Short mmCIF file of C-alpha atoms in Angstrom, two decimals:
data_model
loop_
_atom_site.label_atom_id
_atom_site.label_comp_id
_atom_site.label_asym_id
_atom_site.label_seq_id
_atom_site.Cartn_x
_atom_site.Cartn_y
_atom_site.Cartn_z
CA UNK J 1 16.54 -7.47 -3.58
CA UNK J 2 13.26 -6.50 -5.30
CA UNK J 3 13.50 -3.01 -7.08
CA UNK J 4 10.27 -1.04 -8.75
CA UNK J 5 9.72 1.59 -11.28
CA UNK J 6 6.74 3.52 -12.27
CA UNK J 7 6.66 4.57 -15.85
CA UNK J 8 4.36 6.73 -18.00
CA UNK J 9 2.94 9.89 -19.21
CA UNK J 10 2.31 12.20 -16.07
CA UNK J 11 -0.86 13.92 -17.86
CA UNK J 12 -3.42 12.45 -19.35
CA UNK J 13 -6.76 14.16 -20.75
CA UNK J 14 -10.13 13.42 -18.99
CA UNK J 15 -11.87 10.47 -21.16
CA UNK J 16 -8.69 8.62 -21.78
CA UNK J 17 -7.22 5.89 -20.94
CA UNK J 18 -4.00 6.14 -18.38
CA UNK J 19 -1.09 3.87 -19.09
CA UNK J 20 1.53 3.07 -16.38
CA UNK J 21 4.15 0.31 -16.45
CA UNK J 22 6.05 -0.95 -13.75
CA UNK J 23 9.58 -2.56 -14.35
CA UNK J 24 10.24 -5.13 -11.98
CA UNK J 25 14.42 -5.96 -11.42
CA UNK J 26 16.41 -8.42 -8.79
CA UNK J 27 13.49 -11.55 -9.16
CA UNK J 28 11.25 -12.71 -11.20
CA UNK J 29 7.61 -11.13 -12.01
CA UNK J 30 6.58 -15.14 -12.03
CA UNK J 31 7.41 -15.54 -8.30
CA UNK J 32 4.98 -12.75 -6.71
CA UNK J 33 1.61 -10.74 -6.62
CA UNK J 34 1.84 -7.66 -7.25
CA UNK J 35 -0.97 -4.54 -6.74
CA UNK J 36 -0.91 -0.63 -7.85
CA UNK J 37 -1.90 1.80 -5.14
CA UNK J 38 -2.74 5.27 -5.92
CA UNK J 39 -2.42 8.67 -3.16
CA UNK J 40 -3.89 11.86 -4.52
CA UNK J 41 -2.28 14.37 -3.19
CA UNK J 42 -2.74 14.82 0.76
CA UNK J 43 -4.79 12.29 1.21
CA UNK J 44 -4.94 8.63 1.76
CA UNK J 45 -3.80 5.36 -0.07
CA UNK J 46 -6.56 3.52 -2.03
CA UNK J 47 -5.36 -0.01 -3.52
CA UNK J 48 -6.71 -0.02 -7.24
CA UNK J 49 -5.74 -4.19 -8.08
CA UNK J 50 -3.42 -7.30 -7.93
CA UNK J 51 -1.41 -9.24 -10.37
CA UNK J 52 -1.09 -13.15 -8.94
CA UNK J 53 1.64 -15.02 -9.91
CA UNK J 54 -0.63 -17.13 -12.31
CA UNK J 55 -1.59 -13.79 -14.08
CA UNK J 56 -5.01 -14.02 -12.54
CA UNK J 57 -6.19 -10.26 -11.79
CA UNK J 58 -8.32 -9.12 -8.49
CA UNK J 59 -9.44 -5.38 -8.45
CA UNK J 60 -11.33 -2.80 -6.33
CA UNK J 61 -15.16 -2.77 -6.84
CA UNK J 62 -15.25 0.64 -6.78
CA UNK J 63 -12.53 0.60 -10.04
CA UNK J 64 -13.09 -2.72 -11.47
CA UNK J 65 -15.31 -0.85 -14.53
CA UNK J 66 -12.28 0.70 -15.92
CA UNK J 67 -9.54 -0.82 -15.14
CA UNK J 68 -7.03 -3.32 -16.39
CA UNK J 69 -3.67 -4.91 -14.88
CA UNK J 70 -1.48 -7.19 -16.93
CA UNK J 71 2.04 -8.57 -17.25
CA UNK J 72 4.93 -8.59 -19.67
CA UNK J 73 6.94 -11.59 -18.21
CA UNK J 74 8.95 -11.14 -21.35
CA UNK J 75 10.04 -7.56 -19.99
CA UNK J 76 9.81 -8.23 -16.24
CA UNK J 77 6.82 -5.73 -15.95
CA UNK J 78 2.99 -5.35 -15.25
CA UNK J 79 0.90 -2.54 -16.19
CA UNK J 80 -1.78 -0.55 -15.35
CA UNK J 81 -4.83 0.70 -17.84
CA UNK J 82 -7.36 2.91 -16.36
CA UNK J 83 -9.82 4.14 -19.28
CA UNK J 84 -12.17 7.07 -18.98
CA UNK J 85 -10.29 8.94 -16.23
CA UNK J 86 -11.57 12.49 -14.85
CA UNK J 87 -9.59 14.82 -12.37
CA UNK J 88 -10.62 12.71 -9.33
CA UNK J 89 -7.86 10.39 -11.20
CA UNK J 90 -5.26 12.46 -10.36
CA UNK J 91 -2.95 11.05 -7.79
CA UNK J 92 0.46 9.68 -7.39
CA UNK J 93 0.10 6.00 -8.34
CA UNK J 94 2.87 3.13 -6.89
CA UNK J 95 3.35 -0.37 -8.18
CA UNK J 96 4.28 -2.38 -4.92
CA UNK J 97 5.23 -6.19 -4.12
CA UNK J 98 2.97 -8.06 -1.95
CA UNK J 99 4.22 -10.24 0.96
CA UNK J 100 2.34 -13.03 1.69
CA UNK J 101 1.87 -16.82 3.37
CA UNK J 102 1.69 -19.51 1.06
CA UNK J 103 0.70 -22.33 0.36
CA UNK J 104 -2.27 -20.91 2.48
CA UNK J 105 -2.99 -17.34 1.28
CA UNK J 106 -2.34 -14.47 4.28
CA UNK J 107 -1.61 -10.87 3.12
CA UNK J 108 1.00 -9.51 5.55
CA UNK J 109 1.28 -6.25 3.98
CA UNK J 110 3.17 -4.89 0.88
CA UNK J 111 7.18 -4.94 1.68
CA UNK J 112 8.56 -3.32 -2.09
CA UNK J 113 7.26 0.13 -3.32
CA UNK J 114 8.11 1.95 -6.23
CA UNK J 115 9.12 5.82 -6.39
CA UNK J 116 5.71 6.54 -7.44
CA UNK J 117 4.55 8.46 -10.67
CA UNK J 118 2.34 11.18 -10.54
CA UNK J 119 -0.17 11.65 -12.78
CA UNK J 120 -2.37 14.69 -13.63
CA UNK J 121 -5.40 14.34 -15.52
CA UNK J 122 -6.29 17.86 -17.21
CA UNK J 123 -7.22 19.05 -20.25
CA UNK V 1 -13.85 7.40 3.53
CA UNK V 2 -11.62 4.81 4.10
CA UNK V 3 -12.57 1.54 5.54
CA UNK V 4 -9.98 1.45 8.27
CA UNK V 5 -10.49 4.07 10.96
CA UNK V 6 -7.71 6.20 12.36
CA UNK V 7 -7.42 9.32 13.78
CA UNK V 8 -5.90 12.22 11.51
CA UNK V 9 -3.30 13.25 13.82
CA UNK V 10 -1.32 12.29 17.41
CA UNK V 11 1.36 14.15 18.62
CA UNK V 12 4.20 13.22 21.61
CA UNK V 13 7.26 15.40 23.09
CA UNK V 14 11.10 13.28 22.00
CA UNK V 15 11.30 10.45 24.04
CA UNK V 16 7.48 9.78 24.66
CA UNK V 17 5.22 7.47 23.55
CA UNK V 18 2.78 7.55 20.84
CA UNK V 19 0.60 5.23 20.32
CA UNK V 20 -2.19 4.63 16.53
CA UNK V 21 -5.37 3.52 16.23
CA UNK V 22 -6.79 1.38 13.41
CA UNK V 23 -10.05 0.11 13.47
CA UNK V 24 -12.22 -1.75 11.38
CA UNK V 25 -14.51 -4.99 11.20
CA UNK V 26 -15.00 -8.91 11.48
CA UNK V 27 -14.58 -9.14 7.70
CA UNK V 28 -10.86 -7.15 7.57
CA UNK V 29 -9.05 -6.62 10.80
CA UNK V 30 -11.05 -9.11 12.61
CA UNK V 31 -10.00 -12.11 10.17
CA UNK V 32 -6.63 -11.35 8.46
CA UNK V 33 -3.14 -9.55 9.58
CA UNK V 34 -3.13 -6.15 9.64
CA UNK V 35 0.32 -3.85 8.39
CA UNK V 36 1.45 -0.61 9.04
CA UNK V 37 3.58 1.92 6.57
CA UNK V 38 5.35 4.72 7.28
CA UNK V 39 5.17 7.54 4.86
CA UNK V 40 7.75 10.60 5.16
CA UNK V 41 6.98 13.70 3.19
CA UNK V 42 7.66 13.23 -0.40
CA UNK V 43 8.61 9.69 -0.48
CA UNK V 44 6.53 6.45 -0.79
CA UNK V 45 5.46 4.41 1.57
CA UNK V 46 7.36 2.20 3.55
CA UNK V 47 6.38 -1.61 5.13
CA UNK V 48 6.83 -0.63 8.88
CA UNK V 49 4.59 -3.45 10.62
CA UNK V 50 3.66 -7.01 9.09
CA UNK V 51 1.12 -9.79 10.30
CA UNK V 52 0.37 -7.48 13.00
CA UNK V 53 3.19 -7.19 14.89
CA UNK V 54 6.45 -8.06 13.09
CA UNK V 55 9.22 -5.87 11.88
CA UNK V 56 10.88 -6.26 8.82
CA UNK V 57 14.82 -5.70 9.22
CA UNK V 58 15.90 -2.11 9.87
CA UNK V 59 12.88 -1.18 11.73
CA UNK V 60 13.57 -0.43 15.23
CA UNK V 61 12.23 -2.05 17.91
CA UNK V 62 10.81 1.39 19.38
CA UNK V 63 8.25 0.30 16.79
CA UNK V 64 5.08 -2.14 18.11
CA UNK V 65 2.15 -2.89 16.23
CA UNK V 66 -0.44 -5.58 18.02
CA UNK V 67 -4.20 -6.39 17.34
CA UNK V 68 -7.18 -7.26 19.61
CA UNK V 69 -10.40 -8.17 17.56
CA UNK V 70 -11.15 -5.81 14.94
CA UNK V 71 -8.54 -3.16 16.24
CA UNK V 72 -4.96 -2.55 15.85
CA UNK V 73 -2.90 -0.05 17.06
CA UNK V 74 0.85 0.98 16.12
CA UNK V 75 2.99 2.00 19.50
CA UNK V 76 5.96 4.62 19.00
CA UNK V 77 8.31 4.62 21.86
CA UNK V 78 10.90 7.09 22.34
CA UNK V 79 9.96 9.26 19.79
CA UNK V 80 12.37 11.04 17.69
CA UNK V 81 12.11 13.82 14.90
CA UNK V 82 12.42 11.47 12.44
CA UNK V 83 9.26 9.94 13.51
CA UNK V 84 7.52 12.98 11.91
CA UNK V 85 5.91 11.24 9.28
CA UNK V 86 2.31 9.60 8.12
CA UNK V 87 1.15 6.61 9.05
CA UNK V 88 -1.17 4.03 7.84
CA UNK V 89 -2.67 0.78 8.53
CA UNK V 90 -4.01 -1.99 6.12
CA UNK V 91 -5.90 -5.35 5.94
CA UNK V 92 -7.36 -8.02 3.21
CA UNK V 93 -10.91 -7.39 3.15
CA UNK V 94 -12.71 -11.00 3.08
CA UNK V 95 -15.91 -9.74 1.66
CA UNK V 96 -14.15 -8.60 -2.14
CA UNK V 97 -10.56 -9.94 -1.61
CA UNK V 98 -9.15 -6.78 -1.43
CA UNK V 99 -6.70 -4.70 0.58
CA UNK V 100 -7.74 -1.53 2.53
CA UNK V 101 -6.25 0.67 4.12
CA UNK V 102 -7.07 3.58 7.17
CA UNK V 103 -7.19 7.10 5.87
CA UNK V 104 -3.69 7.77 7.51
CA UNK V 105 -2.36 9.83 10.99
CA UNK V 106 -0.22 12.80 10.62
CA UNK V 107 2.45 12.17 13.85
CA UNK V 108 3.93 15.14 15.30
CA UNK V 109 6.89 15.47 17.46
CA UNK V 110 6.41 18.50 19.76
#
């Protein structure tokens, strides 16, 4: 079955850029969507973007200034670029596999999660 | 604030039921499927409830998740220690095309 791993520094220093990859094993990237969802600590799960299949991108208004998703289908991985970050960046961030109808789109929820990777962002 | 509502916390005695609110509006839970995770300390997530009310395999049936309108609500029967967890609910949002999510309730077995 689907595996996931996070990957990346686990501090990063406010006005940067954070850089996370996640390694996809047991399918292909090709054959799914694929989002990043971040949990600061204690508190709830915000959904930061998607990856489609076609390696069309779809991210949250309230990120969609700063951030970036893309794919390695080379490496089996996608990635995550967030650029100017401040401490209210600071969270544990998952890459997760979506699960979905098709050919009609329906989001049923997302059934692969990685680890998680935490990331501080501090000076 | 999240977009989904829940309430922080619910509580039940072993062998009770607990049931989890999720509310939210015509343009998430009242037009798509809703999900529910289950989120043990220290660990990620995990897919508990899909297209409102199906389990994945391994998921016992003392879990029930149904939907009425723009509400959902996640049933725990027979509760067990192991229940002690967080749990969260989650929808597509039509309006953006994006997934939300409640702010998460802290279950408590007595």
């Amino acid at each position: 079955q689907v595996q996931l791993q996070e990957s990346g520094p686990g501090l990063v220093k406010p006005s940067e850029t954070l850089s996370l990859t996640c390694t996809v094993s047991g399918d292909s990237i090709s054959n799914y969507y694929w989002s990043w969802i971040r949990q600061p600590a204690g508190k709830g799960l915000e959904w930061i973007g998607r990856l489609y299949s076609s390696g069309v991108t779809k991210y949250n208004p309230s990120l969609q200034s700063r951030v970036a998703i893309s794919v390695d289908t080379s490496k089996n991985q996608f990635a995550l670029k967030l650029n100017s970050v401040t401490a209210a960046d600071t969270a544990i961030y998952y890459c997760t596999k979506e699960f979905y109808s098709s050919p009609a789109y329906y989001f049923f929820g997302l059934d692969v999660w990685g680890q998680g990777t935490p990331v501080t962002v501090s000076s | 604030q999240s977009v989904l509502t829940q309430p922080p916390s619910a509580s039940g005695s072993p062998g009770q039921r607990v049931t989890v609110s999720c509310s939210g509006s015509s343009s998430n839970i009242g037009s798509n499927r809703v999900s529910w995770y289950q989120q043990l300390p220290g660990t990620a997530p995990k897919l508990l409830i899909y297209n409102n009310s199906e389990r994945p395999s391994g998921v016992p049936d003392r879990f029930f998740g149904s939907k009425s309108g723009t509400s959902a609500s996640l049933a725990i029967s027979g509760l067990q220690s192991e229940d002690e967890a967080d749990y969260f609910c989650a929808a597509l949002d039509d309006g953006p095309s994006v997934v939300v999510f409640g702010g998460g309730t802290t279950v408590t077995v007595l």
